[in-house]
Every structure is written in structure tokens, then in C-alpha cells.
Short mmCIF file of C-alpha atoms in Angstrom, two decimals:
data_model
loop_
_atom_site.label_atom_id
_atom_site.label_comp_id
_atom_site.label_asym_id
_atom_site.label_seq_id
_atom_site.Cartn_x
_atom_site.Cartn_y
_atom_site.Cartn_z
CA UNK K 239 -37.35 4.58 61.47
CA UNK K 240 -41.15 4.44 62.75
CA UNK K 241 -41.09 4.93 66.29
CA UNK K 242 -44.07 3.47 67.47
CA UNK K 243 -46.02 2.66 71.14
CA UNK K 244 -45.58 -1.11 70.21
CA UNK K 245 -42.31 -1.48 68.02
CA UNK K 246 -39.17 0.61 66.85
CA UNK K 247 -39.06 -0.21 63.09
CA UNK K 248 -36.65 0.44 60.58
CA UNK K 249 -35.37 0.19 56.78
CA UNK K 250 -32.63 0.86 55.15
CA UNK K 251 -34.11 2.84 52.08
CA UNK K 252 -32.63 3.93 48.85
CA UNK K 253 -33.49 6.71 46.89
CA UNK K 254 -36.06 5.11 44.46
CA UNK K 255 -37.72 4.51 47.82
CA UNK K 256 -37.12 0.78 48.17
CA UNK K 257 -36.14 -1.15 51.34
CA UNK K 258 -32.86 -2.71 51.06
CA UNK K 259 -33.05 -4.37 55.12
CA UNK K 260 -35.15 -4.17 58.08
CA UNK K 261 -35.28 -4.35 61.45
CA UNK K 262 -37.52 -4.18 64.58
CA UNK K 263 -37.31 -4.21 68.54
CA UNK K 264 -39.96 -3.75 70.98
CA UNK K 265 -40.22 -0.26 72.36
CA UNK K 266 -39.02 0.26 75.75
CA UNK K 267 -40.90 1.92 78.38
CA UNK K 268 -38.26 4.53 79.62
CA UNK K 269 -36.74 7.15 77.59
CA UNK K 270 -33.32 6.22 77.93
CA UNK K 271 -33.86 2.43 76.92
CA UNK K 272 -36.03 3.79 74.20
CA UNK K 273 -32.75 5.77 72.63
CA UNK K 274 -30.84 2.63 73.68
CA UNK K 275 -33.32 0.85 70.96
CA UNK K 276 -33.18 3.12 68.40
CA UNK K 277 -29.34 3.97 68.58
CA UNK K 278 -29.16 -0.28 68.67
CA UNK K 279 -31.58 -1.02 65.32
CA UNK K 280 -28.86 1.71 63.65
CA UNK K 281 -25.75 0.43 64.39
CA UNK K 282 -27.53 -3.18 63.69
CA UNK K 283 -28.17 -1.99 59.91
CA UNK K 284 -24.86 0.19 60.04
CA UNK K 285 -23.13 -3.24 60.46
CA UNK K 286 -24.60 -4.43 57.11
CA UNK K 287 -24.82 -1.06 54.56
CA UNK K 288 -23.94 1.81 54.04
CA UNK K 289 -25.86 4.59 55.71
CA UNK K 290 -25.66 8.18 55.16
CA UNK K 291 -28.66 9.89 57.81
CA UNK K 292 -31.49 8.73 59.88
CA UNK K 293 -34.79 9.88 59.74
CA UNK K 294 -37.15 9.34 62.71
CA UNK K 295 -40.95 8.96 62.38
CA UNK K 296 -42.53 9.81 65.77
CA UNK K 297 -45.86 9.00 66.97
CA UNK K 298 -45.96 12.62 68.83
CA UNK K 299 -45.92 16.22 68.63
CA UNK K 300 -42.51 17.33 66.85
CA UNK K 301 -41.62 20.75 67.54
CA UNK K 302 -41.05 23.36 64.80
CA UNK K 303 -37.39 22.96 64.47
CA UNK K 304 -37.98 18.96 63.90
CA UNK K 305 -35.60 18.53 66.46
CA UNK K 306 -37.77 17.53 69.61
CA UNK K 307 -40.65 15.60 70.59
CA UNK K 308 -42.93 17.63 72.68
CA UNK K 309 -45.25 15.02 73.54
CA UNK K 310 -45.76 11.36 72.74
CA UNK K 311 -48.75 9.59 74.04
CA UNK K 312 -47.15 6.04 73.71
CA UNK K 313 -43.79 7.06 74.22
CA UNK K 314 -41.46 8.34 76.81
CA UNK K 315 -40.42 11.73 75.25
CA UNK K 316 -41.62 15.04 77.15
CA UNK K 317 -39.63 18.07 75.72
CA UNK K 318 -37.05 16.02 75.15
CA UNK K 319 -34.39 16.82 72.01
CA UNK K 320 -34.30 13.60 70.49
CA UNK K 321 -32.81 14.58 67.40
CA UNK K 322 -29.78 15.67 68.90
CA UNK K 323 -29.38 13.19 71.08
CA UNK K 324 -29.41 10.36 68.78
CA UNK K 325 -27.20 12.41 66.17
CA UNK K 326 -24.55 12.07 69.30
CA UNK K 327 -24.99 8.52 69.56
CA UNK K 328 -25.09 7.26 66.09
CA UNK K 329 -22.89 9.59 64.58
CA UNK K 330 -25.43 10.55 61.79
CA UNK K 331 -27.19 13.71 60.86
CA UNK K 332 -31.08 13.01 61.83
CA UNK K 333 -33.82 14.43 60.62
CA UNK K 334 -37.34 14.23 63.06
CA UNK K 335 -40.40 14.05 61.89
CA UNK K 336 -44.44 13.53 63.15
CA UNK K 337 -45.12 9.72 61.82
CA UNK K 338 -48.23 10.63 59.69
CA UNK K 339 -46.21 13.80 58.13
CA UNK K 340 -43.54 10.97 57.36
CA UNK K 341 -46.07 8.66 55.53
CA UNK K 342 -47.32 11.68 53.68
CA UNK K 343 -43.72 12.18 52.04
CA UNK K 344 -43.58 8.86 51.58
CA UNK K 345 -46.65 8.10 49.75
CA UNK K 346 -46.08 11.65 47.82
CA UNK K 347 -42.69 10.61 46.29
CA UNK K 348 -43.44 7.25 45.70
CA UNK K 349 -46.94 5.87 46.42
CA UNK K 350 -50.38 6.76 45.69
CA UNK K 351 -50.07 10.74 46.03
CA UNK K 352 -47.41 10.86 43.61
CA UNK K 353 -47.27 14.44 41.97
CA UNK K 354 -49.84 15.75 43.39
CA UNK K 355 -50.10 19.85 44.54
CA UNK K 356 -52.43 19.31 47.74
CA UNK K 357 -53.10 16.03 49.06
CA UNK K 358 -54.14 14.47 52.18
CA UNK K 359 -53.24 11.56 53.71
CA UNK K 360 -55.61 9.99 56.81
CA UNK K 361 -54.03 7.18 58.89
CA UNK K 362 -56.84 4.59 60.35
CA UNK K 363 -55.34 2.87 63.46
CA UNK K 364 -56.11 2.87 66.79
CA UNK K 365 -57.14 6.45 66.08
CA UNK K 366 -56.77 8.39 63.00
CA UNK K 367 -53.40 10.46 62.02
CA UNK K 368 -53.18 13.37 59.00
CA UNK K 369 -50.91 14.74 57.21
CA UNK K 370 -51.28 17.80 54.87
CA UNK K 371 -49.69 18.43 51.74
CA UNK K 372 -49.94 22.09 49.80
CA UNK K 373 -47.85 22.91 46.54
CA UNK K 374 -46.25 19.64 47.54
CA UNK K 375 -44.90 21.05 51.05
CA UNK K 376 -45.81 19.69 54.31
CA UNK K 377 -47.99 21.84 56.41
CA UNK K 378 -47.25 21.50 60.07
CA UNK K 379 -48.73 24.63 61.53
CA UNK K 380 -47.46 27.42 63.43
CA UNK K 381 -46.77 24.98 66.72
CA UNK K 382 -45.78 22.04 64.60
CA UNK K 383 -48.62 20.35 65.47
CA UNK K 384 -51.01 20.27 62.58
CA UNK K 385 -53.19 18.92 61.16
CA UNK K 386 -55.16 16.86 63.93
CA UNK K 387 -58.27 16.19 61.81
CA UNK K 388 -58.81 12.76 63.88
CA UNK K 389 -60.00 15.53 66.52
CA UNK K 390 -62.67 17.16 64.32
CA UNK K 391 -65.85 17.03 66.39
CA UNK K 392 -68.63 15.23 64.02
CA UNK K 393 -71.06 14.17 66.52
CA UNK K 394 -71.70 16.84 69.20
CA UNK K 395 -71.74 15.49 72.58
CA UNK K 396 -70.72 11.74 70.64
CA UNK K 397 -68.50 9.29 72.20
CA UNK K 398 -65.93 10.85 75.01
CA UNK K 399 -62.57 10.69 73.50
CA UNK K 400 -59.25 10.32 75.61
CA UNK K 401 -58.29 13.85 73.85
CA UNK K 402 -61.19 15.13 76.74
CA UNK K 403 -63.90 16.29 73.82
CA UNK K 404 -66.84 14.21 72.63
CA UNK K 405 -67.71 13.15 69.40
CA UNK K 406 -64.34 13.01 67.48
CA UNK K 407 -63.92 11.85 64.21
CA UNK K 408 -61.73 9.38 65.27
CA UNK K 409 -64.23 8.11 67.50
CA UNK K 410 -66.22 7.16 64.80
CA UNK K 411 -63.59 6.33 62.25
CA UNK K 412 -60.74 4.01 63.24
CA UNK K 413 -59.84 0.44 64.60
CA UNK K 414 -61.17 1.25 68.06
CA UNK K 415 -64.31 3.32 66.78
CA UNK K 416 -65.39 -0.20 64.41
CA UNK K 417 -64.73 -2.26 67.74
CA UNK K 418 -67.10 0.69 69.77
CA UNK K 419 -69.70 -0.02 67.28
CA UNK K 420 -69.84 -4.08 66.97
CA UNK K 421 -70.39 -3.82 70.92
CA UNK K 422 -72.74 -1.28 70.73
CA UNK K 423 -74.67 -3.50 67.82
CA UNK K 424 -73.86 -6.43 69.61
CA UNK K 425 -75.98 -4.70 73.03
CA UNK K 426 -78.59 -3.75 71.27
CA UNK K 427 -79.38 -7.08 70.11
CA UNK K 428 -78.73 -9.68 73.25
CA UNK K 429 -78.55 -13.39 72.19
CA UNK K 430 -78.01 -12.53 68.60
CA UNK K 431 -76.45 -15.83 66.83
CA UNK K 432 -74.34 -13.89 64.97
CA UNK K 433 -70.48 -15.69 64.54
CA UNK K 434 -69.03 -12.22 66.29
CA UNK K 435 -71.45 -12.58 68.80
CA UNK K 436 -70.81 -16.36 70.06
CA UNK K 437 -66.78 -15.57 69.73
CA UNK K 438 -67.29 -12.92 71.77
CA UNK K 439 -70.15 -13.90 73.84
CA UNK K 440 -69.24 -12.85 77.70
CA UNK K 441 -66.61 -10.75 77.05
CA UNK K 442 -67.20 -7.77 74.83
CA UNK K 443 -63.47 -6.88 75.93
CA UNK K 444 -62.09 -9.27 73.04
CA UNK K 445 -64.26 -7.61 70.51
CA UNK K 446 -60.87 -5.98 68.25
CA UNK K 447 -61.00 -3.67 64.99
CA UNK K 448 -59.30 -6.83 62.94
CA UNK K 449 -61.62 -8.94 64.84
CA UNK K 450 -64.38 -6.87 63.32
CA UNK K 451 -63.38 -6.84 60.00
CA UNK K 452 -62.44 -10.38 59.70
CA UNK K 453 -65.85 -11.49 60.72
CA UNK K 454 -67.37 -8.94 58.05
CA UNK K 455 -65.05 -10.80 55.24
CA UNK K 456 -67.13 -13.65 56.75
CA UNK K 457 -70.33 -12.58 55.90
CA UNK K 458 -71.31 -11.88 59.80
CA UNK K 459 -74.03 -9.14 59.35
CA UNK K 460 -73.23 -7.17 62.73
CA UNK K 461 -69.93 -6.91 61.68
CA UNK K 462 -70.97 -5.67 58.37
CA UNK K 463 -72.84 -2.91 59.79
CA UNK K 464 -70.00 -2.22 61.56
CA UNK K 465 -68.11 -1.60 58.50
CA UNK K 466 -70.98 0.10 57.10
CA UNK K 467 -70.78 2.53 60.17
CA UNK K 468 -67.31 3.23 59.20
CA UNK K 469 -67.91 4.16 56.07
CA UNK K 470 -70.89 6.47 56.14
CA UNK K 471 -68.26 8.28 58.97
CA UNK K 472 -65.74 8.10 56.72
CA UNK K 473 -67.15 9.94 53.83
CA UNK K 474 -68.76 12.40 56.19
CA UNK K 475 -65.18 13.30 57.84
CA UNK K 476 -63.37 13.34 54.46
CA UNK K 477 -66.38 15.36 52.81
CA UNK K 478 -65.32 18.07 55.96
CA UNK K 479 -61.35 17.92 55.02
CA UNK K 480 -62.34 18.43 51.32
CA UNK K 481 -64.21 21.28 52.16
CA UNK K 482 -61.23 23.26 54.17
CA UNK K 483 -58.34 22.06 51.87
CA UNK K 484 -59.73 20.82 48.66
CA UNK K 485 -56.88 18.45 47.88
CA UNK K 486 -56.24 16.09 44.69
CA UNK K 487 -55.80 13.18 46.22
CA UNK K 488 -56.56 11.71 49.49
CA UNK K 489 -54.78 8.36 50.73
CA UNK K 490 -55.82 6.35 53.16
CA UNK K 491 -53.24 4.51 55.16
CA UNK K 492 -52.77 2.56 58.70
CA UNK K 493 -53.92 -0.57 59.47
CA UNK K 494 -57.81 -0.39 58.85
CA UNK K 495 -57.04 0.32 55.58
CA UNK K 496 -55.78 -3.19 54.72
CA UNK K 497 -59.55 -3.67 54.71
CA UNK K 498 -60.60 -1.34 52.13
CA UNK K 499 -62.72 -3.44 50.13
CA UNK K 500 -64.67 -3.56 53.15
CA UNK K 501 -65.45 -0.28 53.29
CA UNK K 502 -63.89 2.46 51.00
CA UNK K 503 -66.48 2.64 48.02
CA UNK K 504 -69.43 3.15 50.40
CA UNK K 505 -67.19 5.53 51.75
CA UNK K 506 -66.41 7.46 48.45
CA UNK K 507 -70.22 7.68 47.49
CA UNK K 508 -70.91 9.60 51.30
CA UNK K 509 -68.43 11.55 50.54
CA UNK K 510 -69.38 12.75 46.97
CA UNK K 511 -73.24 13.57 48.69
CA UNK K 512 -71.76 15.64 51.49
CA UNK K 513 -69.38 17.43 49.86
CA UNK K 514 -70.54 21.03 49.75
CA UNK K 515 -71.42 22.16 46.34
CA UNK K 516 -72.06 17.89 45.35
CA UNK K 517 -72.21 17.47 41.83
CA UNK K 518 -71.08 20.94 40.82
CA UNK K 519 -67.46 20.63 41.72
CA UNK K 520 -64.36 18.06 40.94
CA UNK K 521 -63.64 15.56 43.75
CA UNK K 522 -60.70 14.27 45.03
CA UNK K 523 -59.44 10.79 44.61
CA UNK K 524 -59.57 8.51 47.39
CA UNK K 525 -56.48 5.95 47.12
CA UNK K 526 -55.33 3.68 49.65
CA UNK K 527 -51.33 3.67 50.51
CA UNK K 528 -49.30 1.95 47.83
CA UNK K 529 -46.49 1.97 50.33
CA UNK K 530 -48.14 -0.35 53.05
CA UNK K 531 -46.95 -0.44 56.53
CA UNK K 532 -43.47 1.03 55.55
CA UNK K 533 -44.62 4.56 54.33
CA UNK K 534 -43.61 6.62 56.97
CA UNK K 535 -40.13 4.20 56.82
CA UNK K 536 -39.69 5.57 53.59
CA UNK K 537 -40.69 8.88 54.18
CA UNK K 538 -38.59 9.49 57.14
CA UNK K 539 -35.59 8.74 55.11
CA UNK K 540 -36.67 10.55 52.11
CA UNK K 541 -36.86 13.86 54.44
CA UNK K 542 -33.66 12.77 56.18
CA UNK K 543 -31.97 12.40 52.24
CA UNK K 544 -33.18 15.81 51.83
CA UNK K 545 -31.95 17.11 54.96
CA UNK K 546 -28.51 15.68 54.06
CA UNK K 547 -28.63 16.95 50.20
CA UNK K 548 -29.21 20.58 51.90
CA UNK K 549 -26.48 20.38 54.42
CA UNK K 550 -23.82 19.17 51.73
CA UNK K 551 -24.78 22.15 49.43
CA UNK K 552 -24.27 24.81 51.77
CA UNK K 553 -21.12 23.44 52.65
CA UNK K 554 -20.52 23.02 48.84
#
């Protein structure tokens, strides 16, 4: 399950990492409807297969026994021991897990990071998730909270951020950073006749990542700055990571990556020039997610098939 600010999705996922069945609610406000949700999208695919754990991808700060959320911007939990308490409702062993950590197994087992030692993954949504991969393990940190690279400061004294620092990557590098930058464009140039511009004219509000990079598809050429924007702050960010972790692979997942094209080879070519030691050392390869939308799906359940494989060997 992907336990999201907007929607509670799930899959029921085999292990070749394929969806069999899916479902989705809208995500409550309250914490105990939001349980009601979840514990109601598992007995709704209970009713039609066979299921043997749940695995829960959380938009949040998972504690280091993976058994509670600490914090959850978008959702309801504060301290709370989620794991558990679903467990008790459904019946199931369930395994917890940070959503971005989730789409890192995922896309490790099955998708674009297959095989590979030390990868990174980098969500681009409405901000910009990580996970970290090294000899093939998760790293989560000594709180449980790493890695929070959308918080790496690459402007000093940049845009404010709702994290309280200025100048985050994220900032710079996500749905809402491409929208910050068509209206900044878009004021720097009043009565431009560009299509983004008229659509918009009046109301700067409406201006919207996908908004953004639909009207660059169209040729618009505020827009494609825009994307240009995002990519020269996308290779600087990733040139940063590469330096710190050197991985294999990097994926890039979420939602701005279903525009790619758009952006990612500009990106690769910053990132090859800021790299320290450019030109005298291997770089890593910059994929986007093979697994979509549903990565952290599948890689909640592939941890929570792990989980269970554990468990039935010690009792073996």
C-alpha cells in the first residue's frame, strides 16, 4: 500500500513483482478514519486473493523499528504505532516502510536499479523524496530518517522552503519548484503572448507543475525555460549526491518524471560538468522508474514478503 496525502493505494503483488488487483480510497483526514481506509482497501482485496502480509509505504518519518510513523506531513500519524495497529485489525503481519525507501526496493528488484550495489533513487513530486541503497541494503540512518537530500541547501539564502531553510534543492527541483519558476518568468516579462501566459493570465495561482510541462510539450518558450531551469538544478543536485555516495545507478521517479524527455538529458550533461573530478571518473546512470506510479506498491510488499520469509524461518 502507498499511503499518500491524496489517496490510499494498493496492489496485490506477486513475487515476480507484478500487480494482480488494485485498489484506491481517498485519504481521510483523522487518524482513525485513515486506519479505517487502509484496514477497508485490505479486506476489499482479501475478499478477492489470497494475501499473505501487508506492506505500508508512508509518506513520513518511520521510526527505526519500522513499526511507527513519527511524523507525516500529509497525514494524521504523530508517534503513532501504525504497524501494530493495523496487524490487529487485518490480521496480517505488516511490514512499515518510508514511501521513497519503498520505491527504492521496488525499482531495485525489479525496475531500473536492478542489481545494482549503491544506487539512488530521487522522487520529483510536489517536493523531492530519496532513497539510498549500499551493497544493496537500504540506508535509513541512525533516526530512521535518512536520506533527505530534497533538503540539501543549493542556493544560499534561495527560495524559503516550508522545511524553515532557504534554498533547498527541492525548491529548485520538483513539481512546485517548475511552477515557482514559470511565475517568476512569467513576472519578469508582463504581457508576454506566450500560450502559458494567456491561460494563466490574472491568476498566477493556476500556474501547476503538469501545467508547466504540458505547455513546454507545446512548444511555449517560458515553459521551456522552465524545464530548462529544472534541469540545470537537476544535474547540479545529483552531481552533489554523486559526490557523497557515488552510486551506479540513479532513478528518477514521481510524477515529474513522466516528463523526462523534457528535461533529463540536459540534466545528465550538468551533471557530468559538475561532478567533481569531471571527465576523470565513471558516472552513474541516470534511469527513470521502470515501475511507474506503483513502485513503492511493489516495494512495500516485496519488504513485507521478506519480512514474512524471515518470520517463517525462525519459526522453522
Amino acid at each position: 500500500m502507498d499511503v499518500g496525502g491524496t489517496s490510499v493505494r494498493a496492489g496485490v503483488v506477486d513475487e515476480r513483482g507484478s500487480l494482480l488487483d488494485t485498489a484506491r480510497v481517498a485519504t481521510p483526514s483523522g487518524e482513525v478514519a485513515l486506519e479505517d481506509a487502509v484496514a477497508g482497501v485490505v479486506e476489499d482485496l482479501r475478499n478477492r486473493h489470497e494475501v499473505g502480509a501487508v506492506g505500508l509505504a508512508v509518506a513520513g518519518f518511520v521510526g527505526t523499528d519500522r513499526r511507527s510513523v513519527m511524523f507525516a506531513p500529509h497525514l494524521a500519524w504523530r508517534g503513532a504505532p501504525v504497524a501494530d495497529r493495523i496487524a490487529k485489525r487485518v490480521g496480517l503481519p505488516v511490514t512499515l516502510e518510508h514511501d521513497a525507501n519503498a520505491a527504492t526496493v521496488g525499482e531495485h528488484r525489479f525496475g531500473a536499479a536492478r542489481g545494482a550495489g549503491v544506487a539512488v533513487l530521487i522522487a520529483l513530486g510536489t517536493g523531492i523524496g530519496a532513497g539510498l541503497l549500499l551493497d544493496g541494503a537500504l540506508f535509513r540512518g541512525a533516526h530512521g530518517v535518512a536520506p533527505e537530500l530534497g533538503h540539501l541547501c543549493v542556493v544560499p539564502g534561495g527560495r524559503p522552503c516550508p522545511c524553515g531553510k532557504y534554498g533547498c534543492w527541492e525548491r529548485y527541483c520538483s513539481g512546485t519548484a517548475l511552477a515557482a519558476t514559470a511565475v517568476e518568468l512569467l513576472a519578469r516579462h508582463p504581457g508576454s503572448s506566450t500560450v502559458l501566459a494567456r491561460e494563466t493570465s490574472g491568476d498566477p495561482g493556476s500556474i501547476t507543475g503538469r501545467r508547466v510541462a504540458g505547455a513546454a510539450r507545446d512548444g511555449d518558450p517560458v515553459a521551456q525555460r522552465a524545464m530548462t531551469e529544472l534541469a540545470r538544478w537537476l544535474g547540479e543536485g545529483l552531481a552533489l549526491v554523486a559526490d557523497i555516495y557515488d552510486p551506479e545507478v540513479v532513478v528518477i521517479a514521481g510524477g515529474v518524471s513522466e516528463s523526462a524527455p523534457l528535461f533529463l538529458d540536459e540534466a545528465r550533461e550538468h551533471y557530468a560538468g559538475a561532478i567533481t573530478g569531471a571527465r576523470h571518473r565513471p558516472l552513474a546512470r541516470i534511469r527513470t522508474a521502470q515501475l511507474g506510479d506503483d513502485t513503492a506498491i511493489v516495494g512495500a510488499a516485496t519488504l513485507a514478503r521478506e519480512d514474512l520469509g524471515t518470520v517463517d524461518r525462525r519459526a522453522g
